[in-house]
CSV table of C-alpha atoms in Angstrom, one decimal:
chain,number,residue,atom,x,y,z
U,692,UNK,CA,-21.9,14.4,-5.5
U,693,UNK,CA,-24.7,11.6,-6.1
U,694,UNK,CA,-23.6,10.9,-9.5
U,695,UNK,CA,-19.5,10.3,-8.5
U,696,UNK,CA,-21.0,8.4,-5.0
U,697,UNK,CA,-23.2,5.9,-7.9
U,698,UNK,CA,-20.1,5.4,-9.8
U,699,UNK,CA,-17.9,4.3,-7.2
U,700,UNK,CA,-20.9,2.1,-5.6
U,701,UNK,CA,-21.0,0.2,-9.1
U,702,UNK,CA,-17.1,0.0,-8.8
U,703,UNK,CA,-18.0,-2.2,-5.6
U,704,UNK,CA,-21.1,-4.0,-7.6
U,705,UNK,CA,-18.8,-4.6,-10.5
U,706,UNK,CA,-16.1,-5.9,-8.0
U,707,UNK,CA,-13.6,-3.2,-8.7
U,708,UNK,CA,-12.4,-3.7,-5.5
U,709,UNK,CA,-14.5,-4.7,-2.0
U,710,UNK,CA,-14.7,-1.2,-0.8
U,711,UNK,CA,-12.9,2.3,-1.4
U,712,UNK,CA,-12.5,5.6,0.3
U,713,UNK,CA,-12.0,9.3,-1.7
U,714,UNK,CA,-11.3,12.3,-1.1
U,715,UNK,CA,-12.2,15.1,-3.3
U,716,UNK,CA,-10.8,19.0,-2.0
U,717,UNK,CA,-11.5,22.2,-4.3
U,718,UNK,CA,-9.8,25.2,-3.4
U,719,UNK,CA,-9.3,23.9,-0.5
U,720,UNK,CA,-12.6,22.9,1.0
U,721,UNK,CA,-13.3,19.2,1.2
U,722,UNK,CA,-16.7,18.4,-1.1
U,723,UNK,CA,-16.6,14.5,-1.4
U,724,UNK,CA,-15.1,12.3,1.8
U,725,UNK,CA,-17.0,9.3,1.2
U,726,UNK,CA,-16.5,5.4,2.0
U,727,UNK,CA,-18.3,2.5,-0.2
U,728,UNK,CA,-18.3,-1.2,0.3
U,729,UNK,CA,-16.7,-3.8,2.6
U,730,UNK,CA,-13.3,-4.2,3.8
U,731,UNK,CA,-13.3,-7.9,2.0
U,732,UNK,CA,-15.2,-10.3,1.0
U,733,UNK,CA,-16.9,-13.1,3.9
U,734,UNK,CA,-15.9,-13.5,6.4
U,735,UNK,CA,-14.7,-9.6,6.2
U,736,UNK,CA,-17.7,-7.9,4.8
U,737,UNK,CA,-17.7,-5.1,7.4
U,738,UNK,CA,-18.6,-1.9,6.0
U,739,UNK,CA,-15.7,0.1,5.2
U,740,UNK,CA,-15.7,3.6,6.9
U,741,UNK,CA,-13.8,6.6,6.1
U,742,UNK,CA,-11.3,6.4,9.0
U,743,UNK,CA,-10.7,2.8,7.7
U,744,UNK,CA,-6.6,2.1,7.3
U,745,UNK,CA,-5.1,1.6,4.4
U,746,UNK,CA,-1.9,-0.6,2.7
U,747,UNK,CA,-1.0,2.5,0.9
U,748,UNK,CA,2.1,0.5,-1.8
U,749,UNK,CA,3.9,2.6,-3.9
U,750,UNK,CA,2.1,6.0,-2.5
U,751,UNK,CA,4.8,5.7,-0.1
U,752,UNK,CA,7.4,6.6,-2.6
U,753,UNK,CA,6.0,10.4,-3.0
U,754,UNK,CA,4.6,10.5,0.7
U,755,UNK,CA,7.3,9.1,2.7
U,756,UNK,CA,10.6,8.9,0.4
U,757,UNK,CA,10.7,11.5,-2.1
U,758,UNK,CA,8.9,14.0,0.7
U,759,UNK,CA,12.2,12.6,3.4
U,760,UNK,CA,14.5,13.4,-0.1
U,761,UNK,CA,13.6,16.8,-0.5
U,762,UNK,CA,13.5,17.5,2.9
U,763,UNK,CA,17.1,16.4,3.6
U,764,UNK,CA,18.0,18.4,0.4
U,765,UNK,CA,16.1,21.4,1.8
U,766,UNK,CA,18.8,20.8,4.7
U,767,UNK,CA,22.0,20.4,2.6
U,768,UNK,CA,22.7,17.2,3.8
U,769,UNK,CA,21.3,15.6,0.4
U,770,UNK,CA,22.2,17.4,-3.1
U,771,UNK,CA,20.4,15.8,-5.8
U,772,UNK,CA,23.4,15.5,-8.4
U,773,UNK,CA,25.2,13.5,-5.3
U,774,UNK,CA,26.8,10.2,-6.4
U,775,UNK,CA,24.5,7.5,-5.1
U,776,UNK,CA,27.9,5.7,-4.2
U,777,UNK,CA,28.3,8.3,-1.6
U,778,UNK,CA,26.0,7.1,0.5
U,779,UNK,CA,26.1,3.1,-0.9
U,780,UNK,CA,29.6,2.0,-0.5
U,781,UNK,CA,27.9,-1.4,-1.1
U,782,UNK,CA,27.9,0.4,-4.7
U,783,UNK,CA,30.9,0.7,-5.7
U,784,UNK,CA,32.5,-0.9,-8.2
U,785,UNK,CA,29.2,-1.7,-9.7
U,786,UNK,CA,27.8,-0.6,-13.0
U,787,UNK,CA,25.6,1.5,-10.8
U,788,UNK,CA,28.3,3.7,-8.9
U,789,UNK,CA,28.2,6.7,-10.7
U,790,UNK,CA,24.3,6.9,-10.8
U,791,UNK,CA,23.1,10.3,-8.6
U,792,UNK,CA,19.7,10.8,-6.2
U,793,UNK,CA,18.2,13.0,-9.4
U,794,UNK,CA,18.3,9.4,-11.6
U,795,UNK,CA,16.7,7.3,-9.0
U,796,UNK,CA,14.3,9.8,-7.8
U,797,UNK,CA,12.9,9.9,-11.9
U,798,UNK,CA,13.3,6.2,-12.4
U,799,UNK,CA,16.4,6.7,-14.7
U,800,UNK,CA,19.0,5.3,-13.2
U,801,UNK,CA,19.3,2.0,-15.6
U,802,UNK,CA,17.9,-0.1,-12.4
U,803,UNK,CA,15.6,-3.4,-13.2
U,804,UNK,CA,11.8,-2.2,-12.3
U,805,UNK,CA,11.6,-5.6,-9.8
U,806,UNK,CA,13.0,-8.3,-8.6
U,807,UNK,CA,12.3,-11.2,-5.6
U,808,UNK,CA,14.7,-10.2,-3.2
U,809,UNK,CA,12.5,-11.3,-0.6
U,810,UNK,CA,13.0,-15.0,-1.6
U,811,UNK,CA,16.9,-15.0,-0.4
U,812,UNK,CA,16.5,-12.0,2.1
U,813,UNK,CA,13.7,-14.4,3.9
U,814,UNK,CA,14.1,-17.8,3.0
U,815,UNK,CA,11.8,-18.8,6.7
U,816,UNK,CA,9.3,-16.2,5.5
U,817,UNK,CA,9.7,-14.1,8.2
U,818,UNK,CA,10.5,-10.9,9.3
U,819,UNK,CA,13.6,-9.7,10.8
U,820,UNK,CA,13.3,-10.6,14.5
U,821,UNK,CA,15.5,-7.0,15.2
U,822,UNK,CA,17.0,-3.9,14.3
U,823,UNK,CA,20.4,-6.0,13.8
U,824,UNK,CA,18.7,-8.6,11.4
U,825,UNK,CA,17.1,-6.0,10.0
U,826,UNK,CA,20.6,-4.0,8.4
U,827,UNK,CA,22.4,-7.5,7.6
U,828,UNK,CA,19.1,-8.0,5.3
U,829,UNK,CA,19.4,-4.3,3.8
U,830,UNK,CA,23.5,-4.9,3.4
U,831,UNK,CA,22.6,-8.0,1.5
U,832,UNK,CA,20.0,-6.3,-0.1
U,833,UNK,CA,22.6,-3.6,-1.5
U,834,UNK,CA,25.0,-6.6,-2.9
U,835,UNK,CA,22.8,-8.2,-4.7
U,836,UNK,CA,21.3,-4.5,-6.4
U,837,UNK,CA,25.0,-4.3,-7.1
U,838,UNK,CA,25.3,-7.6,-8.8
U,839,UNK,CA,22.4,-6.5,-11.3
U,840,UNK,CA,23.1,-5.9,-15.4
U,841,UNK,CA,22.4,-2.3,-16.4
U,842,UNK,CA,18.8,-2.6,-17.8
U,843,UNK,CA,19.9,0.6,-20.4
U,844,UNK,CA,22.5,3.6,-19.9
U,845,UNK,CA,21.8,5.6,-16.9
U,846,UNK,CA,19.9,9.0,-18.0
U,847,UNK,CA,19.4,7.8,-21.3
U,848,UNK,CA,15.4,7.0,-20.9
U,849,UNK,CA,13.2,6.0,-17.4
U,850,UNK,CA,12.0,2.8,-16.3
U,851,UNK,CA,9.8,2.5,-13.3
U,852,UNK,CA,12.2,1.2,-10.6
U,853,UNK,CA,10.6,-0.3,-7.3
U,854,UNK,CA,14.7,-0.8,-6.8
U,855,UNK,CA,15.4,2.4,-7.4
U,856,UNK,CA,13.4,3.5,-4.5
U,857,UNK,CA,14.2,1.1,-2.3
U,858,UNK,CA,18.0,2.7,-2.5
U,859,UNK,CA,16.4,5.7,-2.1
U,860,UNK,CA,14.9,4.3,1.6
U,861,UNK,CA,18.6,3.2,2.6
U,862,UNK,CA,20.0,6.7,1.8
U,863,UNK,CA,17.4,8.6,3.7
U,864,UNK,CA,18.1,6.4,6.8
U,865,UNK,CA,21.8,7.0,6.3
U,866,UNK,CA,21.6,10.1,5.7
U,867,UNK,CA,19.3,10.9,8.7
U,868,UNK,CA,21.1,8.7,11.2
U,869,UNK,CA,17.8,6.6,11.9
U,870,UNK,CA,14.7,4.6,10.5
U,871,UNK,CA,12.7,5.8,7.2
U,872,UNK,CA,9.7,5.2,9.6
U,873,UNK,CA,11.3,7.5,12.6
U,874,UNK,CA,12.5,10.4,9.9
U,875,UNK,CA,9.3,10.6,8.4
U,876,UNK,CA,7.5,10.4,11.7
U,877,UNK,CA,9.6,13.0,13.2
U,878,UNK,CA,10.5,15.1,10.6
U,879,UNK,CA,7.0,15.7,7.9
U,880,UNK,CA,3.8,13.9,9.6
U,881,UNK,CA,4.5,14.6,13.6
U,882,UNK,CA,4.6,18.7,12.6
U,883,UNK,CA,2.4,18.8,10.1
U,884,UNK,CA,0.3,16.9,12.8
U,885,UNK,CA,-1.0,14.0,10.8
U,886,UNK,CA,-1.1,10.8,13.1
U,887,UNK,CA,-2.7,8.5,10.7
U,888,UNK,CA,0.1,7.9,8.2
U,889,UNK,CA,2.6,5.3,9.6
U,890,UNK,CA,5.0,2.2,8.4
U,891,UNK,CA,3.3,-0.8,10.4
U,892,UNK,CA,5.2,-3.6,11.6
U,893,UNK,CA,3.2,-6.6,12.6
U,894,UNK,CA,3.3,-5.9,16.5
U,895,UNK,CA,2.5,-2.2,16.1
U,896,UNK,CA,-0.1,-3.1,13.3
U,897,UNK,CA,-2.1,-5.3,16.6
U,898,UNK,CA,-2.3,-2.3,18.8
U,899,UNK,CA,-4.2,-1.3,16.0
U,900,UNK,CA,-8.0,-1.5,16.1
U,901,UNK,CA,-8.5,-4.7,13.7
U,902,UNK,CA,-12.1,-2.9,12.3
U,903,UNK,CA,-10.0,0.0,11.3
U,904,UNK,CA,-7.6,-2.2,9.2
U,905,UNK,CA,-8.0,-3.1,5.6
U,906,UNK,CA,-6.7,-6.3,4.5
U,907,UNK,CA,-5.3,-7.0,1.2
U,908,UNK,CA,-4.8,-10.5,0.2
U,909,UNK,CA,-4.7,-14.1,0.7
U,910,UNK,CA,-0.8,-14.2,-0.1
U,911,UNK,CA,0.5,-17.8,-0.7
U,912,UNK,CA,4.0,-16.9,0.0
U,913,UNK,CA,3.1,-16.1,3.6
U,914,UNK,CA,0.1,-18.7,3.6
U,915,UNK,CA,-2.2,-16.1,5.4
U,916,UNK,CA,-5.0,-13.3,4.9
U,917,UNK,CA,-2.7,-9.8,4.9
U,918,UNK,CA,-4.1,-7.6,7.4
U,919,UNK,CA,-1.8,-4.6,9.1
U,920,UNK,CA,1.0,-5.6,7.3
U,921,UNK,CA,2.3,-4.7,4.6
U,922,UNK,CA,1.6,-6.4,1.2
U,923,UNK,CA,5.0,-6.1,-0.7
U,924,UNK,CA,7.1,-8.9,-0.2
U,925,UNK,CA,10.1,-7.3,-0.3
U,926,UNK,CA,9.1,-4.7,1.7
U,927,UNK,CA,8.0,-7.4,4.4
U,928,UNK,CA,11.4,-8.9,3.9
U,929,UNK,CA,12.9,-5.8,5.1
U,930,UNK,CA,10.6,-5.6,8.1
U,931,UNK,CA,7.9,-3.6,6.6
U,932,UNK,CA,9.3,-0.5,6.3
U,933,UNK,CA,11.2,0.2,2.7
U,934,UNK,CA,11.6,3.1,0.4
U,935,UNK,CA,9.0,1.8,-2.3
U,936,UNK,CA,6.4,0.0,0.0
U,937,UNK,CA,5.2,0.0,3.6
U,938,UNK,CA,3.3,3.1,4.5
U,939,UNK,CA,-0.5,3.2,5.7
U,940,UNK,CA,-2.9,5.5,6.3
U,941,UNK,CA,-6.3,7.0,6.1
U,942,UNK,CA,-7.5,9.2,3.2
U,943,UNK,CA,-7.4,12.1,5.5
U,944,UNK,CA,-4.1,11.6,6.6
U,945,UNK,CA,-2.7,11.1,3.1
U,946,UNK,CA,-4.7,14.6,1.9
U,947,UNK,CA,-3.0,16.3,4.8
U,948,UNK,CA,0.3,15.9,3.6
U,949,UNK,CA,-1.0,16.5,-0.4
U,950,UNK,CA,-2.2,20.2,0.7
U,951,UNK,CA,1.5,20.9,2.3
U,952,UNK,CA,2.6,19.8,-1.3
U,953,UNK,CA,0.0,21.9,-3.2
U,954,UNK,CA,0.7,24.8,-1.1
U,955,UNK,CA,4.6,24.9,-1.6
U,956,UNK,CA,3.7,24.1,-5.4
U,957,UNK,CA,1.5,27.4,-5.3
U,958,UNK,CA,5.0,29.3,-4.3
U,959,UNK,CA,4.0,29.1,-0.4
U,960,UNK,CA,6.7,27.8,2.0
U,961,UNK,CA,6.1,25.9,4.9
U,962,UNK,CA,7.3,22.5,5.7
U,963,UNK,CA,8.3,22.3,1.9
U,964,UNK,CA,10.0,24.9,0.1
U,965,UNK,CA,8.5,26.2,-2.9
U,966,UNK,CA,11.2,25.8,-5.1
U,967,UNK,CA,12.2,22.3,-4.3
U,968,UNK,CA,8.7,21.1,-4.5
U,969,UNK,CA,8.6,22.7,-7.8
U,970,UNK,CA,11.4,20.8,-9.1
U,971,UNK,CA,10.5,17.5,-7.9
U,972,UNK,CA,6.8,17.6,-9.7
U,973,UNK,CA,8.0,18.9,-13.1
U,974,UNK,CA,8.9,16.5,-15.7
U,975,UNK,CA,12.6,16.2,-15.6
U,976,UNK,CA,12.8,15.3,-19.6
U,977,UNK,CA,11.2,15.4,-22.8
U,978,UNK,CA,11.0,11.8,-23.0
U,979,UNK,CA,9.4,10.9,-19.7
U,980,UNK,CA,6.4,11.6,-17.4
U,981,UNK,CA,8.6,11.5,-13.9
U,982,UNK,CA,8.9,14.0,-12.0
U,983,UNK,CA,11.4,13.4,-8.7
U,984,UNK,CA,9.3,10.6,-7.3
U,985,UNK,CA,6.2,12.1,-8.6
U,986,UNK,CA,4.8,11.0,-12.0
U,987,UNK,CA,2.9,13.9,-14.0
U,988,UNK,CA,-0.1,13.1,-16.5
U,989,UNK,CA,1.1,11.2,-19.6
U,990,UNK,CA,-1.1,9.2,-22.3
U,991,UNK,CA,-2.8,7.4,-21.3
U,992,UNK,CA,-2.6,8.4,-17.8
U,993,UNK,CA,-4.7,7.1,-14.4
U,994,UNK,CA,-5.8,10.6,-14.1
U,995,UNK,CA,-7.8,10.4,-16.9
U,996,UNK,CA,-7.9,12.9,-19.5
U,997,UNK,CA,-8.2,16.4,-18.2
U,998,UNK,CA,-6.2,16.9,-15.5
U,999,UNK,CA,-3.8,19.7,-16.2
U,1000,UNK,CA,0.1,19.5,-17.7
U,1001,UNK,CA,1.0,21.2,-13.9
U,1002,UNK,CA,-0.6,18.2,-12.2
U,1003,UNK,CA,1.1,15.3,-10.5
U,1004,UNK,CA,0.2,12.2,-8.6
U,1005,UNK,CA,1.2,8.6,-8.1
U,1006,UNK,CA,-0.6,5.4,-7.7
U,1007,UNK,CA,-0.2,1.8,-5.2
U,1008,UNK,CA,-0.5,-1.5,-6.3
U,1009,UNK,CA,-3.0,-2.2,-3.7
U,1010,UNK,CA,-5.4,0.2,-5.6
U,1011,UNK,CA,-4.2,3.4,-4.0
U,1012,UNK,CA,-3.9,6.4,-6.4
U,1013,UNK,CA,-3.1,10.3,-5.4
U,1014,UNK,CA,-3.5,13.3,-8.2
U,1015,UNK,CA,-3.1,16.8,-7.8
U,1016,UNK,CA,-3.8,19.5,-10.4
U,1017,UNK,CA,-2.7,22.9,-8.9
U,1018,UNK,CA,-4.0,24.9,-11.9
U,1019,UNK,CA,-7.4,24.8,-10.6
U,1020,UNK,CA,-6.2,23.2,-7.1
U,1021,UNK,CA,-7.9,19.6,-7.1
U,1022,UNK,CA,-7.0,17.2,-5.2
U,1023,UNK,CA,-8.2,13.4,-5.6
U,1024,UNK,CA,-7.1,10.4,-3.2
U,1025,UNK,CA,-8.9,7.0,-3.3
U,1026,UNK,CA,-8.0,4.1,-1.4
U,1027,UNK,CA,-9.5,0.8,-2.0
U,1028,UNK,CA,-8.0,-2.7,-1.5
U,1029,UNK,CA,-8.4,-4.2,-5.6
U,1030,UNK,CA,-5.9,-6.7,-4.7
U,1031,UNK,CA,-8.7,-8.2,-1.8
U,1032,UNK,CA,-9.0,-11.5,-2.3
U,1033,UNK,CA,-6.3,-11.8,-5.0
U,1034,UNK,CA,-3.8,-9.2,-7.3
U,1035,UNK,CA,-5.2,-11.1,-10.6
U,1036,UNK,CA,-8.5,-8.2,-10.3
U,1037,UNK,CA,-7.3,-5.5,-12.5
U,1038,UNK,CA,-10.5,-3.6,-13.3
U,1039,UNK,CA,-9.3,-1.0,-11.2
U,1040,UNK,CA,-7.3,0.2,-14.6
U,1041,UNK,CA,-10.1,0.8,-16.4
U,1042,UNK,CA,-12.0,2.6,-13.4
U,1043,UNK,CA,-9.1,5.1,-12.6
U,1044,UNK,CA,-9.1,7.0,-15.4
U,1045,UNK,CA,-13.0,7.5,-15.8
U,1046,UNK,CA,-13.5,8.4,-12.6
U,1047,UNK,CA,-11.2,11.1,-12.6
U,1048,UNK,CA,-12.7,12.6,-15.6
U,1049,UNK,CA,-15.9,12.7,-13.7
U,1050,UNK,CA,-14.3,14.4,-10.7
U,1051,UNK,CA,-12.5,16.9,-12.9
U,1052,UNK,CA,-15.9,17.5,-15.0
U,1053,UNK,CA,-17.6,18.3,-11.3
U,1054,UNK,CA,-14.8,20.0,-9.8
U,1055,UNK,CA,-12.3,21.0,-12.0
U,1056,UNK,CA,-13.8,24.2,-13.1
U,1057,UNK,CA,-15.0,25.4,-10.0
């Protein structure tokens, strides 16, 4: 334990990132929950703790819309081999009408990876003042996806879509009849009773406590220090909750909801069904590393080098990162904030990797 503890205390001396949090389980028994460094640099060098909250960025793809995907599948209301159009009459027409859930789900629909929707979805830089503003901005949203060139034929190879997903976020709200934030609340995190793992908007993010917040960065779009809200522009553009970006949480609450994964992936049912969780963390082709919205070790890969070919994980912009190995039944979450003060710190890339190796070489074999 003292040796992975050093290693992520240089991280903070090397300026990795301000501060971090990680959590280690092994067989299911937690033997590393341990916070480092400052939320952010003066006039925010408070000590981070291991409640601290975290922008969690694209970890909210597996944890909020690929978890809401399968779950609706589990129901029959989703099939994954479902024209997307189904569900996006905005679609049709487009080159993208005939893509299916399975495509987006393993980033192979022949979607662009990014693009700034935010700058014509919020030309005032700000957020949508209600629930009305909020679906005109997803239906032009869906237009302009619709207006996009084919990046390469659909199925033919994978491309990491942040568009992809947030398609995925409209179709889980339309399917379900309400929010992404209120399905996900009411449907995985409420009964699996985890109550740190939330979408934010900027009013609920003030009822927060402020010390329990980590803030990302000085974003010049906004012109302000990004604190409870979330860091994705086009997520923020949407009002903060979208299918690729928005959710935040504590490392605890994020490991709760990895042990309901590894336990369906061990063939146990529960809130998951085995079977389904199966399918979405196994490679879907011989070409790719994606899973259904999880991504499984490839080379090089931010797992390192000896996490198993059964493992699967995902990783945030903001310098989150989730792995899970279920042949020895690891689980690794870290939270830090690399992007605090600015996204142009890219250690972080470096650091993954190695320190997963030196979890699995402590762990791994136990």
């Amino acid at each position: 334990m003292s040796a992975i503890l050093h290693a992520f205390q240089r991280a903070v001396h090397e300026k990795v990132f301000p501060g971090a949090v990680a959590l280690v389980r092994s067989r299911g028994t937690v033997v590393f929950h341990e916070a480092v460094g400052t939320r952010g640099v003066p006039p925010d060098d408070q000590p981070v703790y291991r409640e601290s909250i975290y922008d969690l960025a694209s970890l909210t793809k597996p944890l909020a819309t690929s978890t809401a995907t399968l779950c609706l599948v589990q129901e029959g209301r989703l099939h994954l081999d479902q024209s997307v159009s189904q569900w996006v009459e905005e679609l049709e027409g487009s080159p993208f009408a005939g893509i299916v859930l399975r495509q987006l789900l393993s980033h192979s629909a022949g979607l662009p990876a990014w693009r700034p929707y935010y700058e014509q979805l919020a030309p005032s830089r700000l957020p949508p003042h209600n629930e009305e503003e909020r679906l005109q901005r997803v239906h032009a949203l869906l237009k302009a996806i619709a207006c996009e060139p084919v990046e390469y034929q659909p199925g033919s190879q994978s491309l990491y879509s942040d568009v992809g997903f947030m398609l995925l976020g409209v179709i889980v709200e339309r399917c379900a009849g309400m929010s992404l934030a209120a399905y996900c609340r009411r449907r995985i995190y409420e009964p699996l009773g985890i109550s740190s793992l939330a979408f934010l908007s900027r009013d609920e993010a003030e009822t927060e406590d402020p010390a329990e917040i980590v803030p990302t960065e000085w974003d010049h779009w906004r012109q302000r220090l990004l604190r409870g809200e979330v860091h994705d522009e086009n997520a923020y553009a949407l009002g903060g909750s979208a299918g690729h970006a928005g959710l935040f949480g504590t490392a605890h609450a994020v490991g709760q909801l990895s042990a309901s994964w590894l336990q369906a992936v061990q063939g146990r049912d529960g809130l998951l069904t085995a079977a389904l969780a199966k399918q979405f963390t196994h490679r879907q082709s011989e070409t790719s590393s994606w899973g259904l919205g999880w991504a499984t070790p490839s080379v090089p890969s931010s797992s390192g080098t000896r996490f198993s070919s059964r493992a699967f994980g995902h990783v945030g912009f903001t310098g989150t990162s989730l792995w899970i190995d279920p042949f020895c039944e690891l689980e690794v979450i870290i939270l830090s904030n690399r992007v605090h003060p600015t996204r142009t710190n890219t250690a972080i890339k470096t650091f993954r990797p190695r320190i997963h190796d030196a979890i699995y070489q402590e762990w791994g074999g136990r």
